[in-house]
mmCIF file of C-alpha atoms in Angstrom:
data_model
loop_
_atom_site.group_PDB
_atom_site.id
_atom_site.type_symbol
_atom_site.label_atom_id
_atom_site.label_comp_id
_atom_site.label_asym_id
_atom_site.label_seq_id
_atom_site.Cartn_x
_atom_site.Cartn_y
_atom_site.Cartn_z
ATOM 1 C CA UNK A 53 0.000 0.000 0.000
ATOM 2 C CA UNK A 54 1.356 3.491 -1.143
ATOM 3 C CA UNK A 55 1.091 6.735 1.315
ATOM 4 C CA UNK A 56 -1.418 8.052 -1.462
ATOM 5 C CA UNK A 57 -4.163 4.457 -0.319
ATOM 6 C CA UNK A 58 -3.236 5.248 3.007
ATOM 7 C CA UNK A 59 -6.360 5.242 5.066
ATOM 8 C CA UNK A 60 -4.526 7.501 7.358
ATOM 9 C CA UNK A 61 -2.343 9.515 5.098
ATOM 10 C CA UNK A 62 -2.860 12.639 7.086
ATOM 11 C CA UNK A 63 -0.855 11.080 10.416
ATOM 12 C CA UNK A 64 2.020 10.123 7.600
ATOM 13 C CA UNK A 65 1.346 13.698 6.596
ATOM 14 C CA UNK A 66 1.995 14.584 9.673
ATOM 15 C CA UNK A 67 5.063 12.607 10.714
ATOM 16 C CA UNK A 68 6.626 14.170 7.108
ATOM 17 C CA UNK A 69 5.746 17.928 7.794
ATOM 18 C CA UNK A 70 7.905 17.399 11.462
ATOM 19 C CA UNK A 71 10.725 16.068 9.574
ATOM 20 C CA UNK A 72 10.758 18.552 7.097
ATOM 21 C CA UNK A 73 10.913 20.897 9.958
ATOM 22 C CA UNK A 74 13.443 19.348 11.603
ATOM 23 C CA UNK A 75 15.423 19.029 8.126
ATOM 24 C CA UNK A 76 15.451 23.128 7.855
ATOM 25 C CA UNK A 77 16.380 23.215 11.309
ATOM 26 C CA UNK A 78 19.311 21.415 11.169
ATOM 27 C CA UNK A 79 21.645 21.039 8.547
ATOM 28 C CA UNK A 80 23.636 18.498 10.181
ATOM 29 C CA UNK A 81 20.551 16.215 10.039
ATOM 30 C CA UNK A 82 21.119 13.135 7.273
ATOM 31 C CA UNK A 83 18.850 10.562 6.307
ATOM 32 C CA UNK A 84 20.588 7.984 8.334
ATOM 33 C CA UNK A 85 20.369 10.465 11.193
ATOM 34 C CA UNK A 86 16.434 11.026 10.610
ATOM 35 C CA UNK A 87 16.178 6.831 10.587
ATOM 36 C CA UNK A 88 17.719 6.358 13.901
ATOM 37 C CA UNK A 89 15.586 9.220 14.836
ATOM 38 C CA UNK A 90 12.414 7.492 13.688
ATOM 39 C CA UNK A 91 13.255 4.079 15.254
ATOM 40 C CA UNK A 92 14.015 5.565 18.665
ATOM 41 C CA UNK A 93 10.620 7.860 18.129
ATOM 42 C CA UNK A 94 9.104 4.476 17.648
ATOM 43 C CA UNK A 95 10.421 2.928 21.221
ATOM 44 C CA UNK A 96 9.619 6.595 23.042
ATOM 45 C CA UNK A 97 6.097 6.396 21.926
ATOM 46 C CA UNK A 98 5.737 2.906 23.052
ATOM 47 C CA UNK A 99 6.793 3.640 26.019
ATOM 48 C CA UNK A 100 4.320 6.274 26.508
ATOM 49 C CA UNK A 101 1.792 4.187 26.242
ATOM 50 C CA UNK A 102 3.020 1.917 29.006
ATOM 51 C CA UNK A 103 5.199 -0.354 26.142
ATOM 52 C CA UNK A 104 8.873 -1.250 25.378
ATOM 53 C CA UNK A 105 10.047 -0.753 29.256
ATOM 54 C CA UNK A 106 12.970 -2.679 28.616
ATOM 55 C CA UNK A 107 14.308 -0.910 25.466
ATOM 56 C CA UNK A 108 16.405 2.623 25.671
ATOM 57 C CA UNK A 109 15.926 5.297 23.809
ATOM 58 C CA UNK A 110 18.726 7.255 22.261
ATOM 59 C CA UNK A 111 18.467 10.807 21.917
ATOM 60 C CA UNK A 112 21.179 12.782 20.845
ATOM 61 C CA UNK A 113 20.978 16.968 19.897
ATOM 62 C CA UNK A 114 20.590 15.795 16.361
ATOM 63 C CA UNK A 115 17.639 13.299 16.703
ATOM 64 C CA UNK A 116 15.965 14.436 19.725
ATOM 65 C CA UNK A 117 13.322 16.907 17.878
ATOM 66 C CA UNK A 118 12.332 13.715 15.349
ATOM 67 C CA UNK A 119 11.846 11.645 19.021
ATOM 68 C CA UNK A 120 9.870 14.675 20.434
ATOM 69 C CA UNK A 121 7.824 14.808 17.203
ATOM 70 C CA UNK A 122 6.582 11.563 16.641
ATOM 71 C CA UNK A 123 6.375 11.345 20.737
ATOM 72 C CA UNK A 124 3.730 14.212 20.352
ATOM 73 C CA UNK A 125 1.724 13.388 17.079
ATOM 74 C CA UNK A 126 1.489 9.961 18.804
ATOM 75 C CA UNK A 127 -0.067 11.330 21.959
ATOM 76 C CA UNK A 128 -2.616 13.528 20.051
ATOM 77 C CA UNK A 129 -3.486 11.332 17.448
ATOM 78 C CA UNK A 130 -3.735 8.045 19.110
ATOM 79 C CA UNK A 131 -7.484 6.682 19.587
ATOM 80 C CA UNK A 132 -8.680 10.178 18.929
ATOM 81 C CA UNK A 133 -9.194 10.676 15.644
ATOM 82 C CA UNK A 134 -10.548 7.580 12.915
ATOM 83 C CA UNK A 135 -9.606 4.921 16.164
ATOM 84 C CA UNK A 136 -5.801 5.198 15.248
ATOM 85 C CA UNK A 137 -3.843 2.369 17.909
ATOM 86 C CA UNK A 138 -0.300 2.104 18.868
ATOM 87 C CA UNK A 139 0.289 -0.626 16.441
ATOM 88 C CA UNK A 140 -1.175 1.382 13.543
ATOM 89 C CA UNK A 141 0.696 4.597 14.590
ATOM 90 C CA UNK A 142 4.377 2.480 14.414
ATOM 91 C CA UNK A 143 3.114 0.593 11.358
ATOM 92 C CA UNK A 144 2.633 4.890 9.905
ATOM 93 C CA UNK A 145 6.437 5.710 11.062
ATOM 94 C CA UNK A 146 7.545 2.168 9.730
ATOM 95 C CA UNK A 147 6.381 3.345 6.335
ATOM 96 C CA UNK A 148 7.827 6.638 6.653
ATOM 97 C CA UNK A 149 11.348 5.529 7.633
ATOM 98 C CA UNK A 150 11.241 3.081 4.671
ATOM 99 C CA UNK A 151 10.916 6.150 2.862
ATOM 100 C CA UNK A 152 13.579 7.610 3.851
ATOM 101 C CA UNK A 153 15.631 4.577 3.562
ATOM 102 C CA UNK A 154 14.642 4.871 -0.502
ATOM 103 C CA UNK A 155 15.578 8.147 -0.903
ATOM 104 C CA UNK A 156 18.967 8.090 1.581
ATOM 105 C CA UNK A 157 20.175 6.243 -1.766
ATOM 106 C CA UNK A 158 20.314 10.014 -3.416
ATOM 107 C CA UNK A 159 22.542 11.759 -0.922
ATOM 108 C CA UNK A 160 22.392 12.045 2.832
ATOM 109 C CA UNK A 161 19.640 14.584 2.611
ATOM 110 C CA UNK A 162 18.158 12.993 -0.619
ATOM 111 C CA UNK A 163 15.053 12.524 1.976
ATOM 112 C CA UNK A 164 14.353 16.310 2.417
ATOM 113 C CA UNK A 165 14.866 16.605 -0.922
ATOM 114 C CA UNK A 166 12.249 14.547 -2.281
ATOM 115 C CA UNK A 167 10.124 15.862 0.764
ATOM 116 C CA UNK A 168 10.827 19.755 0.800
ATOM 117 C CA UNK A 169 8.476 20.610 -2.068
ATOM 118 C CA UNK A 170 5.181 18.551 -1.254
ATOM 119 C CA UNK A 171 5.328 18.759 2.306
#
């Protein structure tokens, strides 16, 4: 299934507009950077949810706003709106970071590249 058959393309929507953010914040942000970001967000939001106890996440100054952002479109979006769970929230960032892994082929920012227009 593509982001465009997405029944909830506006939480990948979502996800993408924080990275783009976080892209134009900080130049020092790759794609393999915004990946490790994205699998720790992941962990963090499982754990906020009462999840994952046993796993760390890793935040460093360069990830830590992609960790904060998924944290907080989790929380708001989470059995609120259209009955989104946990499991269908990490399946959304899943898809995302496989994104990301496509594009990463293009140059470490090939990501924000493909992203900085539509998003």
């Amino acid at each position: 299934m593509g982001f465009e058959n997405d029944e909830h393309l506006d939480v990948l929507q979502n996800i993408e507009f924080g990275l783009k953010e976080e892209y134009e914040k900080n130049l020092n942000l790759t794609d393999n950077k915004t990946i490790f970001g994205l699998e720790n967000g992941k962990i963090a939001i499982k754990q906020e949810f009462g999840f994952a106890k046993n796993e760390k996440v890793s935040i460093d100054d360069d990830t830590k706003g992609i960790i904060d952002w998924c944290v907080s479109i989790g929380k708001e979006r989470i059995n609120k709106i259209n009955g989104l769970t946990l499991k269908e929230y990490v399946k959304r960032i899943d898809k995302v970071k496989r994104s990301v892994e496509r594009h990463a082929k293009y140059g470490r920012r090939g990501y924000y590249e493909f992203i900085k227009d539509f998003v």
